[in-house]
CSV table of C-alpha atoms and ligand atoms in Angstrom, one decimal:
chain,number,residue,atom,x,y,z
A,1,MET,CA,109.1,61.8,123.5
A,2,THR,CA,109.3,65.2,121.9
A,3,ARG,CA,109.9,68.4,123.8
A,4,PRO,CA,106.7,70.1,125.0
A,5,THR,CA,107.2,73.4,123.0
A,6,ARG,CA,104.4,74.0,120.6
A,7,VAL,CA,102.4,76.7,119.0
A,8,ARG,CA,98.6,76.3,119.4
A,9,ILE,CA,96.4,78.0,116.8
A,10,ASP,CA,92.8,78.4,117.6
A,11,GLN,CA,91.0,78.4,114.3
A,12,ALA,CA,87.7,79.2,115.9
A,13,ALA,CA,89.2,82.4,117.2
A,14,LEU,CA,90.5,83.2,113.8
A,15,ARG,CA,87.1,82.8,112.2
A,16,SER,CA,85.5,84.8,114.9
A,17,ASN,CA,88.1,87.7,114.4
A,18,TYR,CA,87.5,87.7,110.7
A,19,LEU,CA,83.7,88.0,111.2
A,20,TYR,CA,84.3,90.9,113.6
A,21,ALA,CA,86.7,92.6,111.1
A,22,ARG,CA,84.3,92.2,108.3
A,23,GLY,CA,81.4,93.4,110.5
A,24,ALA,CA,83.3,96.4,111.7
A,25,HIS,CA,84.4,97.3,108.2
A,26,GLY,CA,81.0,96.6,106.4
A,27,GLY,CA,81.2,95.3,102.8
A,28,ARG,CA,83.6,92.5,102.1
A,29,ALA,CA,87.0,91.6,103.4
A,30,LEU,CA,90.0,89.8,102.3
A,31,ALA,CA,91.7,87.8,105.0
A,32,VAL,CA,95.4,88.6,104.7
A,33,LEU,CA,97.4,85.3,104.9
A,34,LYS,CA,100.9,86.5,103.7
A,35,ALA,CA,104.1,85.3,105.5
A,36,ASN,CA,102.5,81.9,106.3
A,37,ALA,CA,99.5,83.7,107.8
A,38,TYR,CA,101.7,85.8,110.1
A,39,GLY,CA,103.2,82.6,111.4
A,40,HIS,CA,99.9,80.8,112.0
A,41,GLY,CA,100.1,78.4,109.0
A,42,ALA,CA,98.6,79.7,105.9
A,43,LEU,CA,97.1,76.6,104.4
A,44,ALA,CA,95.5,75.5,107.6
A,45,CYS,CA,94.1,79.0,108.2
A,46,ALA,CA,92.8,79.2,104.7
A,47,ARG,CA,91.1,75.9,104.9
A,48,SER,CA,89.5,76.9,108.1
A,49,LEU,CA,88.3,80.2,106.8
A,50,ALA,CA,87.3,79.0,103.4
A,51,SER,CA,83.6,78.8,104.0
A,52,THR,CA,83.5,82.2,105.9
A,53,VAL,CA,85.6,84.6,103.9
A,54,ASP,CA,85.1,86.7,100.8
A,55,GLY,CA,88.7,86.0,99.7
A,56,PHE,CA,92.3,85.9,100.8
A,57,ALA,CA,95.3,88.0,100.1
A,58,VAL,CA,98.9,87.0,100.1
A,59,ALA,CA,102.1,88.9,99.2
A,60,PHE,CA,103.6,86.7,96.4
A,61,LEU,CA,102.5,84.2,93.8
A,62,ASP,CA,104.3,81.3,95.5
A,63,GLU,CA,102.2,81.9,98.6
A,64,ALA,CA,99.1,81.8,96.5
A,65,PHE,CA,100.4,78.5,94.8
A,66,VAL,CA,100.6,76.8,98.1
A,67,LEU,CA,97.0,77.6,98.9
A,68,ARG,CA,95.7,76.5,95.4
A,69,GLU,CA,97.7,73.3,95.7
A,70,GLY,CA,96.2,72.7,99.1
A,71,GLY,CA,92.8,72.9,97.5
A,72,VAL,CA,91.8,76.5,98.4
A,73,ARG,CA,89.3,77.8,95.8
A,74,ASN,CA,88.4,81.1,97.1
A,75,PRO,CA,89.5,84.4,95.4
A,76,ILE,CA,93.2,85.2,96.2
A,77,LEU,CA,94.7,88.6,95.7
A,78,VAL,CA,98.5,88.7,95.2
A,79,LEU,CA,99.5,92.0,97.0
A,80,GLU,CA,102.8,92.6,95.1
A,81,GLY,CA,101.4,91.3,91.8
A,82,CYS,CA,103.5,89.5,89.2
A,83,PHE,CA,107.3,90.0,88.6
A,84,ASN,CA,107.5,88.5,85.1
A,85,ALA,CA,105.7,86.9,82.1
A,86,ALA,CA,105.8,83.4,83.6
A,87,GLU,CA,104.1,84.6,86.7
A,88,ILE,CA,101.3,86.2,84.6
A,89,LYS,CA,100.8,82.8,83.0
A,90,LEU,CA,100.8,81.0,86.4
A,91,ALA,CA,98.5,83.6,87.9
A,92,HIS,CA,96.0,82.8,85.1
A,93,GLU,CA,96.2,79.1,85.7
A,94,LEU,CA,95.7,79.6,89.3
A,95,ASP,CA,92.9,82.0,88.8
A,96,LEU,CA,94.4,84.8,90.9
A,97,TRP,CA,93.6,88.5,91.4
A,98,LEU,CA,96.5,90.7,90.8
A,99,VAL,CA,97.6,94.1,92.3
A,100,VAL,CA,99.2,96.3,89.7
A,101,HIS,CA,101.4,98.9,91.3
A,102,GLN,CA,103.9,99.9,88.6
A,103,GLN,CA,104.2,100.6,84.9
A,104,GLU,CA,106.2,97.4,84.3
A,105,GLN,CA,103.3,95.3,85.4
A,106,ILE,CA,101.0,97.0,83.0
A,107,ARG,CA,103.5,96.2,80.2
A,108,LEU,CA,103.7,92.6,81.4
A,109,LEU,CA,99.9,92.3,81.0
A,110,GLN,CA,100.0,94.1,77.7
A,111,GLU,CA,102.6,91.8,76.2
A,112,SER,CA,101.4,88.6,77.8
A,113,SER,CA,100.4,85.9,75.5
A,114,VAL,CA,97.8,84.7,78.0
A,115,ALA,CA,94.4,85.4,76.5
A,116,ALA,CA,92.6,86.0,79.9
A,117,LYS,CA,91.1,88.9,81.7
A,118,PHE,CA,92.3,89.5,85.2
A,119,ASN,CA,90.6,91.1,88.2
A,120,VAL,CA,93.1,93.8,88.9
A,121,TRP,CA,93.6,95.9,92.0
A,122,LEU,CA,95.2,99.2,91.0
A,123,LYS,CA,97.4,100.4,93.8
A,124,ILE,CA,97.7,104.2,94.3
A,125,ASP,CA,100.4,105.7,96.3
A,126,THR,CA,98.8,108.4,98.6
A,127,GLY,CA,101.8,109.1,100.8
A,128,MET,CA,103.4,105.8,101.8
A,129,SER,CA,105.9,106.3,98.9
A,130,ARG,CA,106.6,102.6,98.7
A,131,ALA,CA,104.6,100.8,95.9
A,132,GLY,CA,101.9,102.3,93.9
A,133,PHE,CA,101.2,104.8,91.1
A,134,ARG,CA,101.4,108.4,92.2
A,135,ALA,CA,98.0,110.0,92.6
A,136,ASN,CA,98.6,112.2,89.5
A,137,GLU,CA,99.4,109.1,87.4
A,138,ALA,CA,96.4,107.1,88.6
A,139,ALA,CA,93.9,108.0,85.9
A,140,ALA,CA,96.4,107.3,83.0
A,141,ALA,CA,97.4,104.0,84.6
A,142,TYR,CA,93.7,103.0,84.8
A,143,GLN,CA,93.2,103.9,81.1
A,144,GLN,CA,96.3,102.0,80.1
A,145,LEU,CA,95.2,99.0,82.1
A,146,MET,CA,91.7,99.0,80.4
A,147,SER,CA,93.3,99.3,76.9
A,148,THR,CA,95.4,96.1,77.5
A,149,GLY,CA,92.3,94.0,76.9
A,150,LYS,CA,93.5,91.8,79.8
A,151,VAL,CA,91.4,93.3,82.5
A,152,SER,CA,87.9,92.2,83.6
A,153,SER,CA,87.5,94.7,86.4
A,154,ILE,CA,89.6,97.3,88.4
A,155,THR,CA,89.5,97.8,92.1
A,156,LEU,CA,91.1,100.9,93.3
A,157,MET,CA,93.3,100.5,96.4
A,158,THR,CA,95.7,102.3,98.5
A,159,HIS,CA,97.7,101.6,101.7
A,160,PHE,CA,98.2,103.6,104.9
A,161,ALA,CA,101.5,104.5,106.5
A,162,ARG,CA,100.3,105.6,110.0
A,163,ALA,CA,96.8,104.2,110.5
A,164,ASP,CA,97.8,103.0,113.9
A,165,GLU,CA,98.7,106.5,115.1
A,166,VAL,CA,95.2,107.8,115.8
A,167,ASN,CA,96.3,111.4,116.5
A,168,GLU,CA,98.4,111.8,113.4
A,169,PRO,CA,96.7,113.6,110.4
A,170,MET,CA,98.4,111.6,107.8
A,171,THR,CA,95.7,108.9,107.4
A,172,ALA,CA,93.0,111.6,106.8
A,173,GLN,CA,95.3,113.2,104.2
A,174,GLN,CA,95.8,109.8,102.5
A,175,ILE,CA,92.1,109.2,102.4
A,176,GLU,CA,91.5,112.7,100.9
A,177,ALA,CA,94.3,112.1,98.3
A,178,PHE,CA,92.9,108.8,97.3
A,179,ASP,CA,89.4,110.2,96.9
A,180,ALA,CA,90.8,113.0,94.8
A,181,ALA,CA,92.8,110.8,92.6
A,182,THR,CA,90.0,108.4,91.9
A,183,SER,CA,86.9,110.7,91.8
A,184,THR,CA,86.5,110.1,88.0
A,185,LEU,CA,87.3,106.4,88.0
A,186,LYS,CA,84.8,103.5,88.2
A,187,GLY,CA,85.3,100.6,90.4
A,188,GLU,CA,85.3,99.2,93.9
A,189,ARG,CA,87.5,100.7,96.5
A,190,SER,CA,89.8,99.2,99.2
A,191,LEU,CA,91.8,101.3,101.7
A,192,CYS,CA,92.0,99.6,105.1
A,193,ASN,CA,94.5,97.4,106.7
A,194,SER,CA,93.6,96.4,110.4
A,195,ALA,CA,94.5,99.8,111.9
A,196,GLY,CA,92.7,101.6,109.2
A,197,LEU,CA,89.6,99.5,109.6
A,198,LEU,CA,89.5,100.0,113.4
A,199,ALA,CA,90.6,103.6,113.8
A,200,TRP,CA,89.5,105.3,110.6
A,201,PRO,CA,85.7,104.7,109.9
A,202,ASN,CA,85.7,107.1,106.9
A,203,ALA,CA,88.2,104.8,105.2
A,204,ARG,CA,85.9,101.9,105.1
A,205,ARG,CA,84.8,101.2,101.5
A,206,ASP,CA,83.9,98.1,99.5
A,207,TRP,CA,86.7,95.8,100.7
A,208,GLY,CA,88.8,95.7,103.9
A,209,ARG,CA,92.1,94.0,104.0
A,210,PRO,CA,92.6,93.0,107.7
A,211,GLY,CA,95.8,91.1,108.6
A,212,LEU,CA,97.1,91.5,112.1
A,213,MET,CA,93.6,91.9,113.7
A,214,LEU,CA,92.6,88.5,112.4
A,215,TYR,CA,95.3,87.1,114.7
A,216,GLY,CA,93.8,89.0,117.7
A,217,VAL,CA,96.3,91.8,117.8
A,218,THR,CA,95.9,95.6,117.4
A,219,THR,CA,98.4,98.4,117.3
A,220,HIS,CA,96.2,101.5,117.4
A,221,GLY,CA,96.4,101.8,121.2
A,222,ARG,CA,92.8,100.7,122.0
A,223,ASP,CA,91.6,97.5,123.3
A,224,VAL,CA,89.1,95.5,121.2
A,225,PRO,CA,87.7,93.0,123.5
A,226,GLU,CA,85.9,91.2,120.7
A,227,LEU,CA,89.2,90.1,119.2
A,228,GLN,CA,90.7,86.9,120.6
A,229,PRO,CA,94.3,85.8,120.5
A,230,VAL,CA,94.7,83.0,118.0
A,231,MET,CA,98.2,81.9,118.8
A,232,THR,CA,99.4,80.4,122.0
A,233,PHE,CA,103.2,79.9,122.2
A,234,GLU,CA,103.8,77.5,125.0
A,235,SER,CA,106.2,75.0,126.6
A,236,ASN,CA,106.9,73.4,130.0
A,237,VAL,CA,109.2,73.9,132.8
A,238,PHE,CA,111.7,71.1,132.4
A,239,ALA,CA,114.0,71.7,135.5
A,240,THR,CA,114.1,74.0,138.5
A,241,ARG,CA,116.9,75.3,140.6
A,242,THR,CA,117.3,77.8,143.5
A,243,LEU,CA,119.8,80.7,143.4
A,244,GLU,CA,121.1,82.2,146.5
A,245,ALA,CA,121.2,85.9,146.9
A,246,GLY,CA,124.3,87.2,144.8
A,247,GLU,CA,124.3,84.3,142.4
A,248,SER,CA,124.1,85.1,138.7
A,249,LEU,CA,122.1,83.4,136.0
A,250,GLY,CA,122.8,82.5,132.3
A,251,TYR,CA,124.9,84.0,129.6
A,252,GLY,CA,126.5,87.4,130.4
A,253,ALA,CA,125.5,86.8,134.1
A,254,SER,CA,123.0,89.6,133.3
A,255,PHE,CA,120.6,88.7,136.1
A,256,VAL,CA,121.9,88.6,139.7
A,257,ALA,CA,119.6,87.3,142.4
A,258,GLN,CA,118.8,89.9,144.9
A,259,ARG,CA,117.2,87.3,147.2
A,260,ARG,CA,116.8,83.6,147.2
A,261,THR,CA,115.2,82.9,143.8
A,262,ARG,CA,113.6,79.8,142.5
A,263,VAL,CA,114.2,79.5,138.7
A,264,GLY,CA,112.3,77.4,136.2
A,265,LEU,CA,114.0,76.3,133.0
A,266,VAL,CA,111.8,76.3,129.9
A,267,CYS,CA,112.8,74.5,126.7
A,268,ALA,CA,112.1,77.3,124.3
A,269,GLY,CA,114.5,80.0,123.1
A,270,TYR,CA,115.3,82.4,120.4
A,271,ALA,CA,115.7,79.6,117.9
A,272,ASP,CA,112.0,79.0,118.3
A,273,GLY,CA,111.3,82.7,117.6
A,274,TYR,CA,111.1,84.0,121.1
A,275,PRO,CA,112.9,87.4,121.0
A,276,GLN,CA,116.3,87.3,122.3
A,277,THR,CA,116.0,91.0,123.1
A,278,ALA,CA,113.3,90.2,125.7
A,279,PRO,CA,114.7,91.5,129.0
A,280,THR,CA,114.4,90.4,132.6
A,281,GLY,CA,110.9,91.4,133.7
A,282,THR,CA,109.1,90.5,130.5
A,283,GLN,CA,105.7,89.0,131.2
A,284,ILE,CA,105.3,85.2,131.1
A,285,ALA,CA,102.6,82.9,132.6
A,286,VAL,CA,103.3,79.6,134.4
A,287,ASP,CA,100.1,77.4,134.9
A,288,GLY,CA,98.1,80.6,134.2
A,289,SER,CA,99.8,82.8,136.8
A,290,LYS,CA,101.7,85.8,135.7
A,291,THR,CA,105.4,85.9,136.5
A,292,LYS,CA,108.5,87.2,134.6
A,293,LEU,CA,111.4,86.2,132.5
A,294,ILE,CA,114.7,86.4,134.2
A,295,GLY,CA,118.2,86.3,132.6
A,296,ARG,CA,119.1,86.3,129.0
A,297,VAL,CA,117.1,84.2,126.5
A,298,SER,CA,119.2,81.4,125.2
A,299,MET,CA,119.0,79.6,121.8
A,300,ASP,CA,117.1,76.6,123.2
A,301,MET,CA,115.9,77.7,126.6
A,302,LEU,CA,114.9,80.5,128.8
A,303,THR,CA,114.5,81.0,132.5
A,304,VAL,CA,111.5,82.2,134.6
A,305,ASP,CA,111.0,83.3,138.1
A,306,LEU,CA,109.1,80.8,140.2
A,307,THR,CA,109.8,82.4,143.6
A,308,GLU,CA,106.2,83.5,144.1
A,309,LEU,CA,104.7,80.3,142.5
A,310,PRO,CA,105.5,77.5,145.0
A,311,ASP,CA,103.2,75.1,143.3
A,312,ALA,CA,105.0,75.4,139.9
A,313,ASP,CA,107.4,72.6,139.2
A,314,VAL,CA,108.8,70.4,136.5
A,315,GLY,CA,105.9,69.9,133.9
A,316,SER,CA,104.2,73.2,134.7
A,317,ASN,CA,102.7,74.8,131.6
A,318,VAL,CA,104.5,78.0,130.4
A,319,GLU,CA,102.8,80.5,128.2
A,320,LEU,CA,105.3,82.7,126.3
A,321,TRP,CA,102.4,84.5,124.7
A,322,GLY,CA,98.7,83.8,124.2
A,323,ALA,CA,95.6,84.7,126.2
A,324,ASN,CA,97.4,85.5,129.5
A,325,VAL,CA,100.4,87.2,127.9
A,326,PRO,CA,99.6,89.5,125.0
A,327,VAL,CA,102.2,89.1,122.2
A,328,ALA,CA,102.1,92.9,121.9
A,329,ALA,CA,103.3,93.1,125.5
A,330,VAL,CA,106.2,90.8,124.8
A,331,ALA,CA,106.9,92.8,121.6
A,332,ARG,CA,106.9,96.1,123.5
A,333,ALA,CA,109.2,94.8,126.2
A,334,SER,CA,111.6,93.4,123.5
A,335,ASN,CA,111.6,96.5,121.4
A,336,ARG,CA,110.1,94.5,118.5
A,337,SER,CA,106.7,94.6,116.7
A,338,PRO,CA,104.0,92.0,117.2
A,339,TYR,CA,104.0,91.5,113.5
A,340,GLU,CA,107.7,90.4,113.6
A,341,LEU,CA,107.2,88.2,116.6
A,342,LEU,CA,104.3,86.3,115.2
A,343,CYS,CA,106.1,85.8,111.8
A,344,SER,CA,109.3,84.7,113.5
A,345,VAL,CA,107.9,81.6,115.3
A,346,LYS,CA,109.7,78.5,113.9
A,347,ARG,CA,111.0,75.1,114.9
A,348,ALA,CA,108.1,74.4,117.4
A,349,PRO,CA,105.2,72.6,115.7
A,350,LEU,CA,102.0,74.3,114.9
A,351,VAL,CA,99.0,72.6,116.5
A,352,HIS,CA,95.6,73.6,114.9
A,353,LEU,CA,92.5,73.4,117.1
A,354,ASN,CA,88.9,73.8,116.1
A,355,ALA,CA,89.8,73.5,112.5
A,356,GLU,CA,86.8,73.0,110.2
A,357,GLU,CA,87.9,69.7,108.7
A,358,GLU,CA,84.8,69.3,106.7
A,359,HIS,CA,85.9,72.1,104.5
A,360,ARG,CA,89.0,70.3,103.4
A,361,ARG,CA,88.9,69.9,99.6
A,362,PRO,CA,90.9,67.6,97.4
A,363,ALA,CA,94.1,69.1,96.0
A,364,LEU,CA,93.8,71.1,92.8
A,365,ARG,CA,95.6,69.3,89.9
A,366,LEU,CA,97.6,72.0,88.1
A,367,ALA,CA,98.1,71.8,84.4
A,368,THR,CA,101.8,71.5,83.9
A,369,LYS,CA,103.2,71.8,80.4
B,1,LIG,C1,100.0,93.4,104.9
B,1,LIG,C2,99.0,94.2,104.2
B,1,LIG,C3,97.7,94.3,104.8
B,1,LIG,C4,97.3,93.8,106.1
B,1,LIG,O1,97.9,94.7,107.1
B,1,LIG,P1,97.7,94.5,108.7
B,1,LIG,O2,98.3,95.8,109.2
B,1,LIG,O3,98.4,93.3,109.1
B,1,LIG,O4,96.2,94.5,108.9
B,1,LIG,C5,96.7,95.1,104.1
B,1,LIG,N1,97.1,95.5,102.8
B,1,LIG,C6,98.3,95.4,102.2
B,1,LIG,C7,98.6,96.0,100.9
B,1,LIG,C8,99.3,94.8,102.9
B,1,LIG,O5,100.5,94.7,102.3
């Protein structure tokens, strides 16, 4: 017997969310699967999306490697590009698309012994001030890239700093800065992450790059009923006990019963990725009914209030987040972001539902020299 804690991933919901994202954006869309598909299992998600998507994006080359080894043949864009000459070579062998965001990466291409032409995405910094060429360097970087002889096409991209804040002018300024910096440059364009795609229609161009929304989560403060949660993080009640008024519960004795309180013990804790900062009162669902977390979250267990749920008992299903309890609500209560919570899930097994098994392909044999 294994403990009942598991992370259910609804692949049909993921495909549906992707189609919604692409439809809302128009044009084409790369499904962003970095950080193990935001905790959802990158290879399983890629296989399930393979026949639906225009391509994938990951942060690093080793994430792309895992997908190629698993037989994924779709275009894959590496969002941080290559770090050294060996990665350029591997990127060619794996047939990857590369972001180029700094001079060093142009030099790597220039000096590479690889006789190949890459599909390059030139990243322009329009205000994020993280990675990317400054707007006034964009045209020069473009010409330099072309003159390397290692480039088959250039897509122009930028990334938004505050797209989820719909009343802030910064995104409009970034769009304007991007258009000004690229007005003389040929190539397709890509501006939008999820919040950009949902909240800033005039940022929609040739390619969207949705991540978080694929997993059914939004951050721009508006509900999008078409998006379905993909991850259900769940466990069971494995014991119950009743506290008398005045008795305390758990580490730090942070919860003190104000009345007779029936407590359910749940075998999931912060070692599974449930936030330790979730306070008493955080939403949780037992057998589909909403109740609340009480007491401090432990490493391997947490405690829920069953006082109003007389039918709940040992074996009752507990949803930590999913369709009844939005991960965004748990994140808000815990002072964390939904991105962080989703990527932090660990130890509990991922169980994939509605996977399109027929799209599994044999593993790619990589030439190793
Ligand atoms: C992570 C990332 C995305 C996806 O962002 P979401 O907010 O999850 O949609 C898009 N583009 C780039 C460059 C990224 O790094």
